[in-house]
XYZ file of C-alpha atoms in Angstrom:
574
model
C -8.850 7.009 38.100
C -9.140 3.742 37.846
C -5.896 2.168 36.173
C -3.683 -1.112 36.258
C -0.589 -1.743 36.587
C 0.139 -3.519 32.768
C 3.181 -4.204 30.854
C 1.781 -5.299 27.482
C 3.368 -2.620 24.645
C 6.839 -2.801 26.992
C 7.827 -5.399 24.065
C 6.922 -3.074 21.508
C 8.418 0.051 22.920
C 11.784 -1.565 23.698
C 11.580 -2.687 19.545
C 11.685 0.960 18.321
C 13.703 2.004 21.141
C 16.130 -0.552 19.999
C 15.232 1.177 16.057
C 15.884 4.561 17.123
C 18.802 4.158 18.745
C 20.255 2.277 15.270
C 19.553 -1.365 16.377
C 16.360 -2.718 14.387
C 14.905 -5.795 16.195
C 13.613 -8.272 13.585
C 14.985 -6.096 10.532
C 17.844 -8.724 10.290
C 21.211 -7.510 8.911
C 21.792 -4.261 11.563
C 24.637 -3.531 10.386
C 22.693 -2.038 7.263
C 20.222 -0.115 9.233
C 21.226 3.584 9.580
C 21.109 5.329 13.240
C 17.772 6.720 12.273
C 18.433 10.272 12.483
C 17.915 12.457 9.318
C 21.148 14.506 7.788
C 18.761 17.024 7.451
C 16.981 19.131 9.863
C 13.631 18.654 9.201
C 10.653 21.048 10.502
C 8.649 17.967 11.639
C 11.151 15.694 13.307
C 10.520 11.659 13.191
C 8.793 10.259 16.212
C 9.948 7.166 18.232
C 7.621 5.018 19.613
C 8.691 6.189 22.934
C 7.177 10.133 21.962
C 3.506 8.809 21.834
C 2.977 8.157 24.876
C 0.575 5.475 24.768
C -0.580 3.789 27.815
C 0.245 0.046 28.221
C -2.684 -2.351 28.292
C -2.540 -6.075 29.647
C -3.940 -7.910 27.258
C -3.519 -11.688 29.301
C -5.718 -10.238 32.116
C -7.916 -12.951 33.940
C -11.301 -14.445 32.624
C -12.120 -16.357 35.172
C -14.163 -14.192 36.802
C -15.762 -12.763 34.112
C -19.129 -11.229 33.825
C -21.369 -13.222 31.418
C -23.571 -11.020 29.040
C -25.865 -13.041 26.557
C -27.056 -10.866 24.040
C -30.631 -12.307 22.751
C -33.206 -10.108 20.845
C -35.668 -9.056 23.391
C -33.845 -11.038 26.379
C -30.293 -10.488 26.554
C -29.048 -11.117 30.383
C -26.239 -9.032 32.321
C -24.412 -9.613 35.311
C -22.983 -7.283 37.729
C -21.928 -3.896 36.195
C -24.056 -3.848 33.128
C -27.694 -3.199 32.504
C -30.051 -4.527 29.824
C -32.827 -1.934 28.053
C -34.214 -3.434 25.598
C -31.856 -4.426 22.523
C -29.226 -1.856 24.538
C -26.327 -3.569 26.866
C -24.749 -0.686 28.929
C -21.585 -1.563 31.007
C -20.722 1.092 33.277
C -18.737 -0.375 35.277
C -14.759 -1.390 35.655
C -13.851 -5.108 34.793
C -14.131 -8.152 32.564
C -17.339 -9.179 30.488
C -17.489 -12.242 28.477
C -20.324 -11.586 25.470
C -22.226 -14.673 23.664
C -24.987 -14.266 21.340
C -26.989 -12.678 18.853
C -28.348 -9.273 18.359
C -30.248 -8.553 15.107
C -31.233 -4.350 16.033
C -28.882 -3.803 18.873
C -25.627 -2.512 20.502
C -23.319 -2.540 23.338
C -22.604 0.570 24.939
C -19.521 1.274 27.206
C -20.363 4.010 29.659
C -17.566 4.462 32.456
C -15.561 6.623 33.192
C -11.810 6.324 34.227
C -12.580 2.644 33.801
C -10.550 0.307 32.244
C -13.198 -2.364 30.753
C -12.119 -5.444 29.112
C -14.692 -7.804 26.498
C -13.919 -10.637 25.633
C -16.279 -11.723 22.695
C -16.847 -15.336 22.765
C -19.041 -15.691 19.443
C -20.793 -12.776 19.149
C -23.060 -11.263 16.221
C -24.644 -7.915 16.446
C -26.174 -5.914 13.952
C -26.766 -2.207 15.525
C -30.010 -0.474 15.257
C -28.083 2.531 13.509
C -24.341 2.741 13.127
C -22.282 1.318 15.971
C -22.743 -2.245 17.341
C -20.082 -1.491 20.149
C -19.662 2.049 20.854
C -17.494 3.086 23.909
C -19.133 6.429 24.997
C -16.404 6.857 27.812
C -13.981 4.866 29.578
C -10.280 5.197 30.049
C -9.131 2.431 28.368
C -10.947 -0.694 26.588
C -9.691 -4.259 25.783
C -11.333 -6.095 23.333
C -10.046 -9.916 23.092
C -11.530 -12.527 20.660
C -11.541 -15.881 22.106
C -9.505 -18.782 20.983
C -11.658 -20.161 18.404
C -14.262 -17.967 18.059
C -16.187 -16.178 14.955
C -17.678 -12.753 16.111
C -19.796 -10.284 13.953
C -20.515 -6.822 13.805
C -22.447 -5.038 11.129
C -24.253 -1.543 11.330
C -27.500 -1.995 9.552
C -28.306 -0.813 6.208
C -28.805 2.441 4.959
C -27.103 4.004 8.504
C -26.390 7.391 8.011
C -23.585 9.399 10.968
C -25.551 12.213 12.853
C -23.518 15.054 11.599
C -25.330 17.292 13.930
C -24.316 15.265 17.281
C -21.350 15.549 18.656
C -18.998 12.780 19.252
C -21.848 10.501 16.915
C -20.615 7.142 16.049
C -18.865 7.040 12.996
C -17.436 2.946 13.118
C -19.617 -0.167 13.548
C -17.179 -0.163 16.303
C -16.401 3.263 17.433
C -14.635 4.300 20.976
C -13.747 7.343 22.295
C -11.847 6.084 24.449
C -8.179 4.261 23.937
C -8.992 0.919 22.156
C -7.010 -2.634 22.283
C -7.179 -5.490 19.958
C -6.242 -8.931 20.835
C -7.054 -12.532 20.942
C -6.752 -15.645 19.104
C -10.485 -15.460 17.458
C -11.783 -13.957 14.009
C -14.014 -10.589 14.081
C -15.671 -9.858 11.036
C -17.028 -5.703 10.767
C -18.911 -4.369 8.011
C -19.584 -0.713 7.699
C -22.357 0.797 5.588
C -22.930 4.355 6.890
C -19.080 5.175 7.230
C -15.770 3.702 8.986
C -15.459 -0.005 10.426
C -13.043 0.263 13.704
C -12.310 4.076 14.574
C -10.941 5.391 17.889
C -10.973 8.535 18.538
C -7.631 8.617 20.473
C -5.233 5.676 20.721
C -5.950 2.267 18.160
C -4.045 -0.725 18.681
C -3.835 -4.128 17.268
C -2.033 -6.763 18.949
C -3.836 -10.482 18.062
C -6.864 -11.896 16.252
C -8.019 -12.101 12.784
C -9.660 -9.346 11.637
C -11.646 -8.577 8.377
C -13.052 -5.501 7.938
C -15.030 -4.105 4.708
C -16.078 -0.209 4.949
C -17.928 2.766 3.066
C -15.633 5.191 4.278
C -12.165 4.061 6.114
C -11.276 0.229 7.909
C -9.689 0.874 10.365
C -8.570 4.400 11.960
C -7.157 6.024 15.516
C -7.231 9.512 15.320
C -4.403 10.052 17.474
C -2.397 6.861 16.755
C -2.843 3.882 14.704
C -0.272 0.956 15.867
C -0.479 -3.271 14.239
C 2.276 -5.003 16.302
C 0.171 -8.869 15.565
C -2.442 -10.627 14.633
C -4.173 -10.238 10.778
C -6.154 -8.310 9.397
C -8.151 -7.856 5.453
C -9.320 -4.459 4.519
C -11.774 -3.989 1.394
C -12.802 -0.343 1.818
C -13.860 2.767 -0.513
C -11.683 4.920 1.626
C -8.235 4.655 3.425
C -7.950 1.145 4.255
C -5.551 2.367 7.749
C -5.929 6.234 8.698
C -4.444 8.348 11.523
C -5.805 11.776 10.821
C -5.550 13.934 13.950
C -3.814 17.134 11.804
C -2.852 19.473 15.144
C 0.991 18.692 13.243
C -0.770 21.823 10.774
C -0.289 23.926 14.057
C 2.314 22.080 16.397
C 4.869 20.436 14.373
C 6.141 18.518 17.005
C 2.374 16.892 18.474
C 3.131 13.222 18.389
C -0.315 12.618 16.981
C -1.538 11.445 13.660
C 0.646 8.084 13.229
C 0.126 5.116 11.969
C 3.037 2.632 12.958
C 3.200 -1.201 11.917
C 5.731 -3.333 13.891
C 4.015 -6.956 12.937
C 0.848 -8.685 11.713
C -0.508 -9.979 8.479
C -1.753 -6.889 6.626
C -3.991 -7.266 3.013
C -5.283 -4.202 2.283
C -7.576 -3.017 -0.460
C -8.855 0.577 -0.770
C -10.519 3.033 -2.846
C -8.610 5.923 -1.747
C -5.129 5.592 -0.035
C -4.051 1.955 2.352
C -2.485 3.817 4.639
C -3.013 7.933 5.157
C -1.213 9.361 8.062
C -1.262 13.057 8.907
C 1.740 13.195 10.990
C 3.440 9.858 10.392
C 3.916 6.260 9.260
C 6.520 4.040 10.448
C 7.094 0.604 9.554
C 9.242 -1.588 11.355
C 8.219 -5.456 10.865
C 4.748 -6.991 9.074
C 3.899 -8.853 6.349
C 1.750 -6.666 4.235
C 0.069 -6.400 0.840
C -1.846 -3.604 -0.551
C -3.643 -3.061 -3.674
C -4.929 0.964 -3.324
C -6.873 3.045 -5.687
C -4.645 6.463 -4.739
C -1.431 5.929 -2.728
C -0.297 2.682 -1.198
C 1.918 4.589 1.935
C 1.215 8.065 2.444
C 2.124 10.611 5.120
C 1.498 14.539 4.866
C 5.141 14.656 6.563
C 7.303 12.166 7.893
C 7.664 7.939 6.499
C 9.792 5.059 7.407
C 10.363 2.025 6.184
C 12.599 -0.249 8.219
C 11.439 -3.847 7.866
C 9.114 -6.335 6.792
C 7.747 -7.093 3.581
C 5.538 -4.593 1.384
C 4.055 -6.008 -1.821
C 1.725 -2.833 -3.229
C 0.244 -4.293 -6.321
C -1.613 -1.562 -7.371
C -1.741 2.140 -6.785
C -1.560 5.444 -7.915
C 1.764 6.684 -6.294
C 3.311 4.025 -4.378
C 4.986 5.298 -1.106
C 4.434 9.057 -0.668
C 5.865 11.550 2.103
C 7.606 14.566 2.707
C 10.706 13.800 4.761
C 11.286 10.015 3.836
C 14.058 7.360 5.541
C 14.370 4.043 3.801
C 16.165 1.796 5.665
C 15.284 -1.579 5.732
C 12.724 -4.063 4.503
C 11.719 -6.010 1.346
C 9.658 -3.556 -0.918
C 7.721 -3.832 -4.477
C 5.946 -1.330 -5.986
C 3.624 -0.742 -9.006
C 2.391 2.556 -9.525
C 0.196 4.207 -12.239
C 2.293 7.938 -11.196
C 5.035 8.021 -9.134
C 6.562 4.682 -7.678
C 8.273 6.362 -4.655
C 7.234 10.355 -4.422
C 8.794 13.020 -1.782
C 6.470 15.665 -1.630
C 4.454 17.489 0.725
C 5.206 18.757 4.301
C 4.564 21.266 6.954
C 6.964 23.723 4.966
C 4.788 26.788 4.432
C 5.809 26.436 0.458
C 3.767 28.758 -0.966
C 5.928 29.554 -4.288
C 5.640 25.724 -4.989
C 3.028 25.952 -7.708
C 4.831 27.038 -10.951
C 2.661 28.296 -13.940
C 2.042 26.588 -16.676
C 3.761 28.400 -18.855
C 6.786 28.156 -16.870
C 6.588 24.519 -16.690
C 6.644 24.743 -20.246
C 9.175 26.450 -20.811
C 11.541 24.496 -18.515
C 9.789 21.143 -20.329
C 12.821 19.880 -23.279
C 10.391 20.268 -26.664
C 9.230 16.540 -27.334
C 8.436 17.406 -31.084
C 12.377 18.969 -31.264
C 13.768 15.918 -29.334
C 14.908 17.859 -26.455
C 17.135 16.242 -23.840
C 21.037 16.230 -22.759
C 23.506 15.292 -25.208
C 24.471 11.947 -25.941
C 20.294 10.752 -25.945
C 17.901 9.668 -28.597
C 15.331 12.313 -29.799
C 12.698 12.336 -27.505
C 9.808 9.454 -29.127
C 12.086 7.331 -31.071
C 10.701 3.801 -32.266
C 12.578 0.918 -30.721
C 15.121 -0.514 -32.889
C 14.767 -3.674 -34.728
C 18.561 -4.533 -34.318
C 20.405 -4.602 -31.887
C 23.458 -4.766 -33.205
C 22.706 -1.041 -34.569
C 22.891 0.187 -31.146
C 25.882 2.234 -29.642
C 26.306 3.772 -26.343
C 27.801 6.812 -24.529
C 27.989 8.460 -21.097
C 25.267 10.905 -19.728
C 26.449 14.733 -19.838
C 26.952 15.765 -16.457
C 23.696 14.421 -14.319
C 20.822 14.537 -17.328
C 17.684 16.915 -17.667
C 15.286 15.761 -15.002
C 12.151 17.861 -14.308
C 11.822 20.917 -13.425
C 11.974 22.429 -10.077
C 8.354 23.002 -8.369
C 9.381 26.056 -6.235
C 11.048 25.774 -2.801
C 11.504 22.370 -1.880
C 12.712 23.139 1.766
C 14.120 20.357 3.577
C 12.387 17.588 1.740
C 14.436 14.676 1.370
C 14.520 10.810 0.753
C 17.286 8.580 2.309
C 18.133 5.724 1.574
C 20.274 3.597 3.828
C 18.932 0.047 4.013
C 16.429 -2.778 2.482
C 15.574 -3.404 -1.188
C 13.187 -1.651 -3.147
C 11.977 -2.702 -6.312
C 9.615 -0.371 -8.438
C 7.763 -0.362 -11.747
C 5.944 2.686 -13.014
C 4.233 4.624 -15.678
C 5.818 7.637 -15.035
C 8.546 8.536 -12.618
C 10.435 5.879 -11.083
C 11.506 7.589 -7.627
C 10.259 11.476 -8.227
C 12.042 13.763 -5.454
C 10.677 17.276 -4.962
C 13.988 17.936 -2.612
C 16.942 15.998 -2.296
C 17.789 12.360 -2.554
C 21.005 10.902 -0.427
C 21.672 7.035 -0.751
C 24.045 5.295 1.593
C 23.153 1.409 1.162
C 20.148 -0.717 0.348
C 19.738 -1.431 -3.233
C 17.067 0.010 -5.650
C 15.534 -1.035 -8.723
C 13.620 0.988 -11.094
C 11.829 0.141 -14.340
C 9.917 3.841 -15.424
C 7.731 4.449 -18.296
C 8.245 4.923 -22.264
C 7.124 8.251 -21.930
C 9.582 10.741 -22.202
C 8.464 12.922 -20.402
C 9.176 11.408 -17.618
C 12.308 9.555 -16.004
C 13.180 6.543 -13.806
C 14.846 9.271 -10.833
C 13.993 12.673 -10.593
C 15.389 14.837 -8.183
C 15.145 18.518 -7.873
C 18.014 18.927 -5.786
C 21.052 17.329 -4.848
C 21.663 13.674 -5.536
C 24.281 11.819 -4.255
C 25.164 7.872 -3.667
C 28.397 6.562 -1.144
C 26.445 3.344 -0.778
C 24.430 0.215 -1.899
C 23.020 -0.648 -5.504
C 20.725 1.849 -7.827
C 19.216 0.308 -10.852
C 17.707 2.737 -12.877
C 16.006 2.176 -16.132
C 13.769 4.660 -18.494
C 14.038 7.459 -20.899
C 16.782 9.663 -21.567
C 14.654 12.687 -22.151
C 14.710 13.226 -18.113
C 16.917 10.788 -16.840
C 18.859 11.629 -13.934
C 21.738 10.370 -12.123
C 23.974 10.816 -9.399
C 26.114 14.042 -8.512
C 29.288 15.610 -8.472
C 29.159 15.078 -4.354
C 28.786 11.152 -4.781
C 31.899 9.065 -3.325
C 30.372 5.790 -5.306
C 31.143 5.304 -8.856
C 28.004 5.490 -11.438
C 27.256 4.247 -15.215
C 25.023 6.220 -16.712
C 24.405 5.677 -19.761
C 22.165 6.976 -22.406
C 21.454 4.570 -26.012
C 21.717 5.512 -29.911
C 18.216 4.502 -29.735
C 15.360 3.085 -27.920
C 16.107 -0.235 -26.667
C 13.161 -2.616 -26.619
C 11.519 -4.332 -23.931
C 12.437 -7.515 -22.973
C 16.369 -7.245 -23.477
C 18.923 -7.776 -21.358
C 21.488 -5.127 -20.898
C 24.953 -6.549 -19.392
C 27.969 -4.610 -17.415
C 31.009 -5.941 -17.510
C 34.628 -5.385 -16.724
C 37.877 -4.906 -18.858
C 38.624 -8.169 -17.653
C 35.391 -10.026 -18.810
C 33.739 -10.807 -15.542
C 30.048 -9.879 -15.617
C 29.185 -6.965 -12.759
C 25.196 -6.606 -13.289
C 22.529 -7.552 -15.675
C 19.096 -5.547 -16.149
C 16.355 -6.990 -18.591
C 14.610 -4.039 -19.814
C 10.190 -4.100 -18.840
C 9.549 -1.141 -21.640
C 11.263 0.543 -24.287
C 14.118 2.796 -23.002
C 16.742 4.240 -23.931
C 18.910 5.101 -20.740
C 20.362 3.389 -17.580
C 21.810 4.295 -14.377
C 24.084 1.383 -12.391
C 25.778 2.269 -9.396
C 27.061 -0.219 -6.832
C 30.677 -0.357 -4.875
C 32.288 -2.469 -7.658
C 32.294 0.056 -9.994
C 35.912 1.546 -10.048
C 35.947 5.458 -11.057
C 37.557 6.647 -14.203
C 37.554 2.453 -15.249
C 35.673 1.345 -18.437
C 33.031 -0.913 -18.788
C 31.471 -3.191 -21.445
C 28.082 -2.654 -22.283
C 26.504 -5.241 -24.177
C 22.552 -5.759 -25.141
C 20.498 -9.057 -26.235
C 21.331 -12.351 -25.613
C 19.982 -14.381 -22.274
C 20.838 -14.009 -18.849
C 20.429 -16.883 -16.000
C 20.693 -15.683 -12.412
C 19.042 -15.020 -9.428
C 17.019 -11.758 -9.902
C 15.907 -8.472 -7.625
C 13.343 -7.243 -9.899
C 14.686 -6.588 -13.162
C 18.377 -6.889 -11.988
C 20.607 -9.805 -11.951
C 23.983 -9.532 -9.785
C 26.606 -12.672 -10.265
C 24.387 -14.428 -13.078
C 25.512 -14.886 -16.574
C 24.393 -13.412 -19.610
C 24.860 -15.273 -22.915
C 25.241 -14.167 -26.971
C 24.691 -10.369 -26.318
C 25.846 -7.679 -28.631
C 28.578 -5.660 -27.449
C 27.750 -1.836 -27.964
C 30.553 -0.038 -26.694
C 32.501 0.995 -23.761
C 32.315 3.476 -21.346
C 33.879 4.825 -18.297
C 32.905 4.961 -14.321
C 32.309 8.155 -12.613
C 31.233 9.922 -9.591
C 29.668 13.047 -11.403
């Protein structure tokens, strides 16, 4: 076999080594990153970078003895270990091939075997006769690196259609089936009208360049693995804008296959269906990303980190979806049509989980009757036109929330680290398991519809750590429980407070703990941070103005100005 000695990923393995050990390179403050391990035993357990298994690639390997490839219609020209037939440039050979030119109804083919092959495309535009411009028939490992300065194209042509009946058919203007490398200081352009853009059918990675990639079906997508550790890249795509879908986890749990993992790069992703879709899956670690999705922003079937970087998802369905999920670092934002941040899912055999309707019915509070804990408006109520009319009291016990969807297993959402802002139409954080925050901080504007609540969790729900901001109906509010060592306000209004007013903590003594300025009508509110004091009272005010430096909706240290007080109420850990 023909392999090289290469040290390129050693950088990136030795990050999430460093991760999963509880030391988060590039994450900042590591004091606030958790040691990575679940409380819970999970049946799929979370996958370091280490577990898979991906073979290094060098990525600064010599051009200077490059073989030079011209592509021209009719009369490309190949050097040593490539062939030319016709508008078809085989390589079958080990080594390094620069590629120049223009192909209008062509491709390159890589055909070898155990070979590692590295391309370096040096202004290159091919349009393929069918679907893939560059497809990698068989090799052991392929390098592609866009030179400094460079514009390369690749476009399947029009009206391309994937031979369903041939196996291993191209599916991706670039397709390999073979482990595939990105790198380089150049721009590559794909366009994909018959399916995906870049696919791999084992190993993807994405270390350098600047990559744009619009799609009919997915952008970009390794079957086995999907890692970004540099480099940019702009997705516009009608299905999963990143996708690592190799679903053996349905029969071996512990197959370190079907991740996507992001540990750098410039990521602007727009989809039709999900940005990223992982079947095993998705850790993020470091990046600069924004996402704008027509389903989920994040999803995986099981497992999903968060431990770094910067995640803006401006649109989506449900925000940041998974089964078993750790939060623990990085600066988040989320708008979501359903569920900002959803648990759900998993390799639990939960057959029992679909309830019948009338039994969701039944465990549903009656909006007409006003249904809902004690102490909260009936469900619907108008906002109120003053403010001044307003009182406010303590939640019974934890609230409503929703009802339980069968066996929830071992799902669970932790929260250790990072800050997390989210703004929804109907559940704020919905958690179809249980929810366990140590640190971080996390704001949450939910919807006017009462039916729905800015934190909903099935199962236990407990807080020793960090900052929860929770604002949205009463109807199905829920807050921390009776297992919590940090103090929580939760609070529930005479009536429904409008949007655009600031509600103000503050202590017996007068100093100001936390404002929230209110996005929709609502009529309760969940604070918890490590100032609160149990069994100590707090002012609640409404109105007035607040100046301050703010997280979202949240304001810690500013000052609010010619509110209303409503009332007082005390601090508790149940």
């Amino acid at each position: 076999m023909n392999k090289r000695p290469s040290t390129l990923l050693a950088g990136l393995a030795l990050a999430a080594t460093l991760v999963f050990s509880g030391c988060s390179a590039g994450t900042g403050d590591t004091s606030e990153v958790a040691a990575n391990t679940s409380s819970v035993s999970s049946p799929v357990a979370e996958l370091s970078y280490a577990d898979l298994d991906i073979d290094e690639a060098d990525l600064s390997f010599d051009t200077a003895d490059a073989v030079d490839i011209t592509l021209v219609d009719g009369e490309s020209e190949a050097g040593s270990g490539a062939r030319v037939d016709g508008d078809t440039v085989t390589i079958d050979e080990a080594g390094t091939y620069r590629l120049t030119g223009t192909l209008t109804s062509g491709s390159v083919v890589i055909d070898a075997p155990d070979a590692v092959v590295d391309l370096v495309l040096d202004g290159v535009d091919i349009t393929a006769a069918d679907v893939a411009a560059i497809n990698v028939v068989e090799a052991d490992q392929v390098v592609i690196s866009l030179a400094d300065g460079s514009t390369n194209v690749l476009a399947d042509t029009a009206g391309a259609a994937v031979d369903e009946t041939a196996e291993d058919a191209p599916n991706a203007t670039l397709f390999s089936s073979a482990d595939l490398f990105l790198t380089g200081e150049g721009a590559l352009s794909v366009t994909a009208h018959a399916a995906d853009a870049i696919t791999s059918k084992d190993t993807l990675v994405m270390a350098g360049g600047d990559v744009a990639v619009t799609a009919a079906d997915d952008g970009v997508r390794g079957k086995d693995h999907l890692v970004i550790s540099g480099g940019s890249l702009t997705a516009d795509v009608e299905g999963d804008a990143l996708r690592s879908d190799n679903e053996s986890v349905a029969d071996e749990p512990d197959a370190a296959v079907g991740v996507i993992w992001i540990d750098g790069g410039t990521l602007d992703l727009t989809s039709a269906s999900d940005a990223m879709d992982a079947a095993r899956q998705v850790t993020v670690l470091d990046g600069d990303l924004t996402i704008a999705a027509g389903d989920d922003g994040i999803h995986s079937d099981n497992v999903l980190r968060i431990d770094g970087g910067t995640v803006d998802i401006t649109e989506s369905v449900e925000g940041i979806e998974g089964a078993y999920m750790y939060l623990s670092g990085g600066d988040v934002s989320v708008v979501a049509s359903d569920d900002g941040i959803n648990v759900s899912g998993g390799a639990e055999a939960l057959a029992e989980e679909t309830t019948a309707t009338t039994d969701d019915a039944a465990a549903q509070p009656d909006e007409a009757a006003g249904g809902g804990p004690e102490g909260g408006p009936p469900a619907g109520d108008a906002s109120v036109d003053d403010l001044d009319s307003l009182t406010v009291s303590a939640m019974e016990g934890t609230g409503f929330g929703g009802p339980a969807e069968g066996d929830n297993g071992t799902r669970v959402l932790e929260l250790s680290g990072g800050t997390y802002v989210v703004g929804t139409t109907s559940d704020g954080v919905d958690v179809n398991g249980s929810m366990d925050m140590t640190g971080g901080t996390l704001v949450v504007s939910s919807t006017e519809n009462v039916r729905q609540g800015a934190i909903d969790v099935d199962d236990a729900f407990t807080i020793s750590g960090g900052t929860l901001a929770a604002n949205g109906m009463t109807t199905m509010a829920v807050a921390p429980g009776e297992d919590s060592s940090q103090a929580t306000l939760a609070l529930t209004f005479s009536g429904t407070v409008p949007a655009g007013t600031v509600i103000t903590i503050a202590a017996e003594d007068g100093a100001q703990i936390a404002s929230f300025t209110t996005a929709k009508a609502s009529s309760s509110y969940i604070y918890s941070s490590g100032v609160l004091e149990e069994g100590a009272d707090y002012t609640i005010s409404v109105g007035g103005e607040i100046t301050g430096t703010a997280t979202g909706w949240l304001v810690l240290d500013g000052t609010a100005s010619e509110g209303s007080n409503i009332g007082t109420v005390a601090a508790s850990q149940s």
